[in-house]
Amino acid sequence: MRKTAFLVLLLIPGFLGAVDAAPAVEWTFDRSTDVQTTSRLDPGRVSRGAVSGWTQWDPYVYLTLPKTPVDVSELTWMTVRLYSSAPADVLDIYYKTDDGRWCLGGCFPIQQGWATYRVDLARCRWRETTTGDDSRQWGGVNKRLVSLRLDPGNEQSRLVIIDYVKLSGAEPGFEHGVAAEPLGKATVKSVQVPRTVEAGGSLKITAELEATVPEGLTNGTEYIRLRRGDTFLRVHEQPLSLKSGTVTLSAEFPLSAYWSPGPIAVEFGAYELAFADASEGQVTVEYQNAKLSKADFPLVRLEPVAGDPCLKINGKPTAPFLCVFPRTLNPDLHKEVADQGIHLYSDWFGASVTADLGHLKPDTYDYTEYDQYFATILEAEPDAYFLPHIGLAAPMWWQKAHPEELARFSDGTAGPPSFASELWRKEMGDDLRKLLAHLRRAPYAERITGIIFYSGYTAEWQMWGTWKENKDDYSAPALRAFRAFLRQRYQTDEALRKSWKDPQVTLETAVMPDMATRRPAGSQVLRDPLTERQAMDFYEFISHLDAEAIQHFARITREATAGRVLVGTYYAYLSAHGINQQDSGHLAAREVYDSPDIDFLMSPPNYAFRGPGETSTFMSATDSFRRRGKLWLDESDHRTYLSDPSAGFSRATNLHDTLGVFWREFSECLCKRAAGSFFDMTGGWFSDPQILSNLGQAKAAMQDSLATRRPFAAEVGLFVDPDSFYWMRPSPAQPGLVQSPLVHQPQAGAPFDYCLLDDLSQKWLPDYKLYVFLNAFRLTTAQQQAITAKLKRNHATALFLYAPGYFGDEADPAASMAALLGMKVTSDAAEGTTQALLESGSPLARGLDAKQPIGREIKLSPVFWVDDPSVTVHARLAANGKPALVSKEGDGWTCYYSSVIDLPPAVMRNLARQAGVHLWADSDDALYADGNYVSLHAATDGAKTIYLPASASLRRVVTGQKVTVEGKAVTVDLKRAETVLLELDEAAR
């Protein structure tokens, strides 16, 4: 684009010595790094000095800030030069500050054509925020920006070009307003273009225009474009000297071998010239592709290798190592990793809150967005394969047409479609079938290995209100579904009234619990089932609803793909939601695990304790899932040092930490036999030669591991009970009960499995030496018997935490707990803390200071302790000296009980040692091992020792270097956050 200014220095006082310059920051889009990310703007790439694309509903562009945070106290004006092919509602500006404040606002409607918008930010109508009324001003209270975004009008089906953006102080002559640029006029004299073209050939276009140019308009930009629907297939643009008379335009385009056949619109003209008739400046050619009749999906299977699932594409074992890039199409990023031998991609179509599945309007289907994506990547990377994300949240036009089908939050506002909406399920299911039928016969079908279908908050099938103050779902569809759920459960009004302790309620009039009922105030951890059954039923309902919607779309995907490719999505986050766990809808794990239509599930790594020097863990009971013959996919979104400094989530600040975290994450995927999907969320996170090289080395190592894999069983099993969450209040103690023990377990020195408690009765579950029951609070007599039978099989040791068996078949919680533990446990309903002091002589105190309290310092109730002289006491409550961590020999097994929340890794390591578990490490470094490989991620600088279960030779996976082994031990020097990954020879497997 032609610019009115070419300032590329960021003229901030003191920056590069420019102390006399007026404060200003300008984005000229001469560099791709000027844009952090775009959304719903196709293709949305920086090219030819502008960022441009065809709009979907609600497009936006995040601008890259020169430093974080940026003080905008003196930057009170914004200037934007922008082109829109049609008018739109408003040019909006979004800011976010380093203290978490944000707001969105705007002043001026978008004009058709080129215009310069000059905004006095003090006069901007700041309107949308959730961070308080004082955020409704430019830059919030402290004026320190970490994020800046432009929304160039909500309306879809427009071409938008942003030529430049400037933040500055007031300048002479500035006026708050819009200056539309003059347009010339044009008519078409002649067009030369063939009527039909063949895939793989070329298309040449020549057009002559008769132009009338107003005085003063001398420079412009000509364009010739190939377009289908709202998607540009090819674009030619170049500067044009404007004058009245004949203007000749010409271009020649290569034609992809991967586009589907059909008509293609050829558009031509200049952005500064308007045709009197909108249909001028466009002709149609017919595109033909003979490859279409030969297309079909590959045959993709998960087959066991050494007892664990192995991905096979057309019979070939394939490392499930993927890269994911932003929704903006950018083949350069794919080419970077392809050069390192990575050829499997898992990119996105749609967004979490709206997705059209190619159904652009009520009567219009168009799949060119899909054709263009696959074609563009395959042209840049001919060896590419795909596992695409397909959004199901419904197009915005559909959501506007069906407000009664949308989720409702507790404050009465609406969200995207309710998971309970039968209309949404039916119509999005129909659209999904149509889309998959198109993909199956597309010229690139043989490169699609599976489908990730998604919906829900952040695309992860979370209830829409999971992370909001106002929860859902109070919509009419959800209420109907809730009453149907109650009818199935209770059958009669009398049974419902007895359970809810409400003499007035009926199956036809039952309502959902309000927020006070869902989340009672206070620190009480456990619910009273005699008075809180309404909330318990509701939470079970939303998880069942969530799982039901997932299975509905999984069945459709399986049928539409004829079972040829893999089907999966996000679900069963059992350690990720903290206090919001019940609100997430993710507790019906077993329903989805057992679905015959689900091949894989996925999540990001846990966000707790994931920084450099900490650990990597998965969010779900992935070992239960893996032992069902299914594949867990770890979508690693760790922020590299190349991410925006405000990216958060334990971002690495340098290359050393970036590589250490990457190899730690990869090590867990390798040792857990999981797929690894590495997510560059905004573009450029991997664009460092060393990062790219390490990605390639890891992918090669995963491929090699498929040929050497041997069976392996961990000696420690952690068990989570999704059903017990219904019996728990969403209390501040909840993260310490499940999430924190899991994320710290890699520091305990031994490999472990993370499983569903219900799977204890499964014959395929290994016998562990140490069983850890995180939240086994609701146990039937049959479940208690299954637990003790499993423990007796190999004289195992078990650790039960906080309130095991509290809700049993017996009415008395104390009796129920005693029946399970073989010891008397008592409690105090008053609020207290479970911090405790270790007994100095206890083997669990090895390496610890007995004067230093263990456990999480958080207020909760009830507080439990053991009142039984037959136990061995290992720790006592700091508040009252009562036994809190004890052990007792049971009937063929050893029982440990802890009322302490969140035991430290050293205690867990000592407990594993007492249980006879082989410890691979005796330090608080993160340990991952599967008998073939062992990895250590350093929590501190220093020499680290790894203890092997048998004599073996070792080599470093990254360098191939042999490592000296003394007996069964190897010592390596590591810096904090450094990861070493070692391969063992066959003798130790």
CSV table of N, CA, C and O in Angstrom, one decimal, residues 867-921:
chain,number,residue,atom,x,y,z
A,867,ASP,N,-7.6,-40.7,65.8
A,867,ASP,CA,-7.8,-40.9,67.2
A,867,ASP,C,-7.7,-42.4,67.4
A,867,ASP,O,-8.8,-43.1,67.7
A,868,ASP,N,-6.5,-43.0,67.3
A,868,ASP,CA,-6.4,-44.4,67.3
A,868,ASP,C,-5.0,-44.8,67.8
A,868,ASP,O,-4.0,-44.5,67.2
A,869,PRO,N,-4.8,-45.4,69.0
A,869,PRO,CA,-3.5,-45.7,69.5
A,869,PRO,C,-2.7,-46.8,68.7
A,869,PRO,O,-1.5,-47.0,68.9
A,870,SER,N,-3.4,-47.5,67.8
A,870,SER,CA,-2.7,-48.6,67.1
A,870,SER,C,-2.0,-48.1,65.9
A,870,SER,O,-1.3,-48.9,65.3
A,871,VAL,N,-2.0,-46.8,65.6
A,871,VAL,CA,-1.3,-46.3,64.4
A,871,VAL,C,0.1,-45.9,64.7
A,871,VAL,O,0.4,-45.6,65.9
A,872,THR,N,0.9,-45.8,63.7
A,872,THR,CA,2.2,-45.1,63.8
A,872,THR,C,2.1,-43.7,63.3
A,872,THR,O,1.6,-43.5,62.2
A,873,VAL,N,2.5,-42.8,64.1
A,873,VAL,CA,2.3,-41.3,63.8
A,873,VAL,C,3.5,-40.8,63.1
A,873,VAL,O,4.7,-41.0,63.6
A,874,HIS,N,3.3,-40.2,62.0
A,874,HIS,CA,4.4,-39.6,61.2
A,874,HIS,C,4.4,-38.1,61.2
A,874,HIS,O,5.4,-37.4,60.9
A,875,ALA,N,3.3,-37.5,61.5
A,875,ALA,CA,3.2,-36.0,61.5
A,875,ALA,C,1.9,-35.7,62.3
A,875,ALA,O,0.9,-36.4,62.4
A,876,ARG,N,2.0,-34.5,63.0
A,876,ARG,CA,0.9,-34.0,63.9
A,876,ARG,C,0.5,-32.6,63.4
A,876,ARG,O,1.3,-31.8,63.0
A,877,LEU,N,-0.8,-32.3,63.5
A,877,LEU,CA,-1.3,-31.0,63.2
A,877,LEU,C,-0.6,-29.9,64.0
A,877,LEU,O,-0.4,-30.1,65.2
A,878,ALA,N,-0.1,-28.9,63.3
A,878,ALA,CA,0.6,-27.9,64.0
A,878,ALA,C,-0.3,-27.1,65.0
A,878,ALA,O,0.2,-26.6,66.0
A,879,ALA,N,-1.6,-27.1,64.7
A,879,ALA,CA,-2.5,-26.3,65.5
A,879,ALA,C,-2.8,-27.0,66.9
A,879,ALA,O,-2.9,-26.3,67.9
A,880,ASN,N,-2.9,-28.3,66.9
A,880,ASN,CA,-3.3,-29.0,68.1
A,880,ASN,C,-2.6,-30.2,68.5
A,880,ASN,O,-2.9,-30.9,69.5
A,881,GLY,N,-1.6,-30.6,67.6
A,881,GLY,CA,-0.7,-31.7,67.9
A,881,GLY,C,-1.4,-33.1,67.7
A,881,GLY,O,-0.8,-34.1,68.0
A,882,LYS,N,-2.6,-33.1,67.1
A,882,LYS,CA,-3.3,-34.4,66.8
A,882,LYS,C,-2.6,-35.1,65.6
A,882,LYS,O,-2.1,-34.5,64.7
A,883,PRO,N,-2.6,-36.4,65.7
A,883,PRO,CA,-2.0,-37.2,64.6
A,883,PRO,C,-2.7,-36.9,63.2
A,883,PRO,O,-3.9,-37.0,63.1
A,884,ALA,N,-1.9,-36.5,62.2
A,884,ALA,CA,-2.5,-36.1,60.9
A,884,ALA,C,-2.0,-37.0,59.8
A,884,ALA,O,-2.6,-37.1,58.8
A,885,LEU,N,-0.8,-37.5,59.9
A,885,LEU,CA,-0.2,-38.4,58.9
A,885,LEU,C,0.2,-39.7,59.6
A,885,LEU,O,1.2,-39.6,60.5
A,886,VAL,N,-0.4,-40.8,59.4
A,886,VAL,CA,-0.2,-42.0,60.2
A,886,VAL,C,-0.2,-43.2,59.2
A,886,VAL,O,-0.5,-43.1,58.0
A,887,SER,N,0.3,-44.3,59.8
A,887,SER,CA,0.3,-45.6,59.0
A,887,SER,C,-0.1,-46.7,59.9
A,887,SER,O,0.0,-46.6,61.1
A,888,LYS,N,-0.6,-47.8,59.2
A,888,LYS,CA,-1.0,-49.0,60.0
A,888,LYS,C,-1.0,-50.2,59.0
A,888,LYS,O,-1.4,-50.1,57.9
A,889,GLU,N,-0.5,-51.3,59.5
A,889,GLU,CA,-0.5,-52.5,58.8
A,889,GLU,C,-2.0,-53.0,58.7
A,889,GLU,O,-2.6,-53.2,59.7
A,890,GLY,N,-2.5,-53.3,57.5
A,890,GLY,CA,-3.8,-53.8,57.3
A,890,GLY,C,-3.8,-55.3,57.0
A,890,GLY,O,-2.8,-56.0,57.2
A,891,ASP,N,-4.9,-55.8,56.5
A,891,ASP,CA,-5.0,-57.2,56.2
A,891,ASP,C,-4.4,-57.4,54.8
A,891,ASP,O,-5.1,-57.4,53.8
A,892,GLY,N,-3.1,-57.6,54.8
A,892,GLY,CA,-2.4,-57.9,53.6
A,892,GLY,C,-1.9,-56.7,52.8
A,892,GLY,O,-1.4,-56.8,51.7
A,893,TRP,N,-2.1,-55.5,53.4
A,893,TRP,CA,-1.6,-54.3,52.8
A,893,TRP,C,-1.3,-53.2,53.9
A,893,TRP,O,-1.7,-53.4,55.0
A,894,THR,N,-0.6,-52.2,53.5
A,894,THR,CA,-0.2,-51.1,54.4
A,894,THR,C,-1.0,-49.9,54.1
A,894,THR,O,-1.0,-49.4,53.0
A,895,CYS,N,-1.6,-49.3,55.1
A,895,CYS,CA,-2.4,-48.1,55.0
A,895,CYS,C,-1.7,-46.9,55.5
A,895,CYS,O,-1.3,-46.9,56.7
A,896,TYR,N,-1.6,-45.9,54.7
A,896,TYR,CA,-1.2,-44.5,55.2
A,896,TYR,C,-2.4,-43.6,55.0
A,896,TYR,O,-3.1,-43.7,54.0
A,897,TYR,N,-2.6,-42.8,56.0
A,897,TYR,CA,-3.7,-41.8,55.9
A,897,TYR,C,-3.1,-40.4,56.2
A,897,TYR,O,-2.3,-40.3,57.2
A,898,SER,N,-3.5,-39.4,55.4
A,898,SER,CA,-3.0,-38.0,55.7
A,898,SER,C,-4.2,-37.1,55.6
A,898,SER,O,-4.9,-37.0,54.6
A,899,SER,N,-4.5,-36.4,56.7
A,899,SER,CA,-5.4,-35.3,56.6
A,899,SER,C,-4.8,-34.0,56.1
A,899,SER,O,-5.5,-33.0,55.9
A,900,VAL,N,-3.5,-34.0,55.9
A,900,VAL,CA,-2.8,-32.8,55.5
A,900,VAL,C,-3.0,-32.6,54.0
A,900,VAL,O,-2.9,-33.6,53.2
A,901,ILE,N,-3.3,-31.4,53.6
A,901,ILE,CA,-3.5,-31.1,52.2
A,901,ILE,C,-2.2,-30.8,51.5
A,901,ILE,O,-1.4,-30.0,52.0
A,902,ASP,N,-1.9,-31.5,50.4
A,902,ASP,CA,-0.7,-31.1,49.6
A,902,ASP,C,0.6,-31.5,50.3
A,902,ASP,O,1.4,-30.6,50.7
A,903,LEU,N,0.9,-32.8,50.4
A,903,LEU,CA,2.2,-33.2,51.0
A,903,LEU,C,3.3,-32.8,50.0
A,903,LEU,O,3.2,-32.9,48.8
A,904,PRO,N,4.5,-32.4,50.5
A,904,PRO,CA,5.6,-32.1,49.7
A,904,PRO,C,6.2,-33.3,49.0
A,904,PRO,O,6.1,-34.4,49.4
A,905,PRO,N,6.9,-33.0,47.9
A,905,PRO,CA,7.5,-34.1,47.1
A,905,PRO,C,8.4,-35.0,47.9
A,905,PRO,O,8.5,-36.3,47.7
A,906,ALA,N,9.2,-34.4,48.9
A,906,ALA,CA,10.1,-35.3,49.6
A,906,ALA,C,9.4,-36.3,50.5
A,906,ALA,O,9.8,-37.4,50.7
A,907,VAL,N,8.2,-35.9,51.0
A,907,VAL,CA,7.4,-36.9,51.8
A,907,VAL,C,6.9,-38.0,50.9
A,907,VAL,O,6.9,-39.2,51.2
A,908,MET,N,6.4,-37.6,49.7
A,908,MET,CA,6.0,-38.6,48.8
A,908,MET,C,7.1,-39.5,48.3
A,908,MET,O,6.9,-40.7,48.1
A,909,ARG,N,8.3,-39.0,48.2
A,909,ARG,CA,9.4,-39.8,47.8
A,909,ARG,C,9.8,-40.8,48.9
A,909,ARG,O,10.1,-42.0,48.7
A,910,ASN,N,9.8,-40.3,50.1
A,910,ASN,CA,10.1,-41.2,51.3
A,910,ASN,C,9.0,-42.3,51.4
A,910,ASN,O,9.3,-43.4,51.8
A,911,LEU,N,7.8,-41.9,51.1
A,911,LEU,CA,6.7,-42.9,51.2
A,911,LEU,C,6.9,-43.9,50.1
A,911,LEU,O,6.7,-45.1,50.4
A,912,ALA,N,7.2,-43.5,48.9
A,912,ALA,CA,7.5,-44.5,47.9
A,912,ALA,C,8.6,-45.4,48.2
A,912,ALA,O,8.6,-46.6,48.0
A,913,ARG,N,9.7,-44.9,48.9
A,913,ARG,CA,10.8,-45.7,49.3
A,913,ARG,C,10.3,-46.8,50.3
A,913,ARG,O,10.7,-47.9,50.2
A,914,GLN,N,9.4,-46.4,51.2
A,914,GLN,CA,8.9,-47.3,52.2
A,914,GLN,C,8.0,-48.4,51.5
A,914,GLN,O,8.0,-49.5,52.0
A,915,ALA,N,7.4,-48.0,50.4
A,915,ALA,CA,6.6,-49.0,49.7
A,915,ALA,C,7.4,-49.9,48.8
A,915,ALA,O,6.8,-50.8,48.1
A,916,GLY,N,8.7,-49.7,48.8
A,916,GLY,CA,9.5,-50.6,47.9
A,916,GLY,C,9.6,-50.2,46.5
A,916,GLY,O,10.1,-50.9,45.6
A,917,VAL,N,9.2,-48.9,46.2
A,917,VAL,CA,9.3,-48.4,44.8
A,917,VAL,C,10.8,-48.0,44.5
A,917,VAL,O,11.5,-47.5,45.3
A,918,HIS,N,11.2,-48.4,43.3
A,918,HIS,CA,12.5,-48.0,42.9
A,918,HIS,C,12.5,-46.5,42.6
A,918,HIS,O,11.7,-45.9,41.8
A,919,LEU,N,13.4,-45.7,43.3
A,919,LEU,CA,13.6,-44.3,43.1
A,919,LEU,C,14.7,-44.0,42.1
A,919,LEU,O,15.8,-44.4,42.3
A,920,TRP,N,14.3,-43.4,41.0
A,920,TRP,CA,15.2,-43.0,39.9
A,920,TRP,C,16.0,-41.8,40.3
A,920,TRP,O,17.0,-41.5,39.7
A,921,ALA,N,15.4,-41.0,41.2
A,921,ALA,CA,16.1,-39.7,41.6
A,921,ALA,C,15.7,-39.5,43.1
A,921,ALA,O,14.6,-39.9,43.6
